[in-house]
Short mmCIF file of C-alpha atoms in Angstrom, two decimals:
data_model
loop_
_atom_site.label_atom_id
_atom_site.label_comp_id
_atom_site.label_asym_id
_atom_site.label_seq_id
_atom_site.Cartn_x
_atom_site.Cartn_y
_atom_site.Cartn_z
CA MET A 1 12.61 3.90 -19.62
CA GLU A 2 13.28 0.48 -21.11
CA LYS A 3 10.61 -1.46 -23.02
CA ALA A 4 10.53 -5.23 -23.39
CA GLY A 5 8.07 -7.82 -24.60
CA ILE A 6 6.66 -10.49 -22.29
CA ARG A 7 8.62 -13.28 -24.00
CA GLU A 8 11.91 -11.37 -23.66
CA VAL A 9 11.24 -10.58 -19.99
CA LYS A 10 10.45 -14.25 -19.26
CA LYS A 11 13.62 -15.34 -21.04
CA SER A 12 15.91 -12.81 -19.31
CA LEU A 13 14.11 -12.04 -16.05
CA SER A 14 17.34 -11.94 -14.02
CA LEU A 15 18.75 -9.24 -16.32
CA TYR A 16 15.62 -7.10 -15.95
CA ILE A 17 15.59 -7.56 -12.16
CA ARG A 18 19.19 -6.31 -12.03
CA MET A 19 18.19 -3.28 -14.11
CA VAL A 20 15.30 -2.53 -11.73
CA LYS A 21 17.62 -2.87 -8.72
CA LYS A 22 19.73 -0.13 -10.30
CA GLY A 23 16.66 2.13 -10.38
CA GLU A 24 15.35 1.63 -13.91
CA THR A 25 11.69 1.12 -14.76
CA ILE A 26 10.81 -1.48 -17.39
CA THR A 27 7.61 -1.24 -19.41
CA ILE A 28 6.42 -4.73 -20.34
CA THR A 29 4.53 -4.96 -23.61
CA GLU A 30 2.32 -7.52 -25.30
CA ARG A 31 2.41 -7.17 -29.08
CA GLY A 32 3.76 -3.65 -28.66
CA VAL A 33 1.02 -2.54 -26.24
CA PRO A 34 2.16 -1.65 -22.69
CA VAL A 35 0.54 -4.01 -20.14
CA ALA A 36 2.70 -3.67 -17.01
CA LYS A 37 5.58 -1.81 -15.38
CA LEU A 38 8.42 -3.35 -13.43
CA SER A 39 9.86 -0.71 -11.11
CA PRO A 40 11.85 -0.44 -7.88
CA VAL A 41 9.94 -0.72 -4.62
CA THR A 42 9.61 2.52 -2.69
CA SER A 43 9.18 2.76 1.05
CA ASN A 44 5.81 3.88 2.45
CA VAL A 45 7.50 5.06 5.64
CA PRO A 46 8.26 8.80 5.69
CA GLU A 47 12.00 9.51 5.75
CA GLY A 48 11.62 11.62 8.89
CA ALA A 49 10.35 8.60 10.83
CA PHE A 50 13.69 6.82 10.40
CA ARG A 51 15.57 9.93 11.52
CA LEU A 52 13.42 10.24 14.66
CA ALA A 53 14.02 6.58 15.51
CA GLU A 54 17.79 6.97 15.03
CA GLU A 55 17.80 10.00 17.34
CA GLY A 56 15.88 8.10 20.00
CA LEU A 57 12.85 10.39 19.74
CA ALA A 58 10.56 7.64 18.44
CA SER A 59 10.39 3.87 18.63
CA TRP A 60 8.56 1.13 16.81
CA GLN A 61 8.11 -2.46 17.88
CA GLY A 62 6.95 -3.68 14.47
CA SER A 63 3.22 -3.71 15.13
CA LYS A 64 0.39 -1.31 14.42
CA PRO A 65 -0.15 1.36 17.05
CA GLY A 66 -2.97 0.60 19.46
CA ARG A 67 -5.79 2.91 20.49
CA VAL A 68 -5.16 5.07 23.52
CA ASN A 69 -8.83 4.96 24.51
CA PRO A 70 -10.79 2.07 23.04
CA VAL A 71 -14.08 2.99 21.41
CA ARG A 72 -17.04 1.95 23.52
CA LYS A 73 -20.56 1.39 22.29
CA LYS A 74 -23.27 3.56 23.75
CA ASP A 75 -26.07 1.82 25.58
CA ILE A 76 -28.78 2.24 22.98
CA LYS A 77 -32.00 0.33 23.00
CA ALA A 78 -31.82 -1.95 19.99
CA ARG A 79 -34.28 -1.10 17.23
CA ASN A 80 -34.57 -2.31 13.72
CA LEU A 81 -34.13 -0.07 10.71
CA SER A 82 -37.82 0.15 9.81
CA GLU A 83 -38.66 1.47 13.31
CA MET A 84 -35.98 4.15 13.03
CA VAL A 85 -37.23 5.22 9.58
CA SER A 86 -40.84 5.35 10.80
CA GLU A 87 -39.84 7.44 13.80
CA ASP A 88 -37.80 9.77 11.61
CA ARG A 89 -40.79 10.36 9.30
CA ARG A 90 -43.09 11.46 12.14
#
């Protein structure tokens, strides 16, 4: 793991970005104290999801999945919190 000071990273940012693209992690320091890490981005999508999509077993249109059955509110007579607490104490 490479270490570099803030000033050096600012001066040579392109170099450090190339290093990160190759898979390295850079620890950025301020006066010798680590304050940040510059590391490659990892995917949050499980690897198996890509395989399923390639095999035609799954598809994704780019949006969040919707609910199959939307949640419906029950018909409850509206009461305020103090009434519910009073009733609960009885």
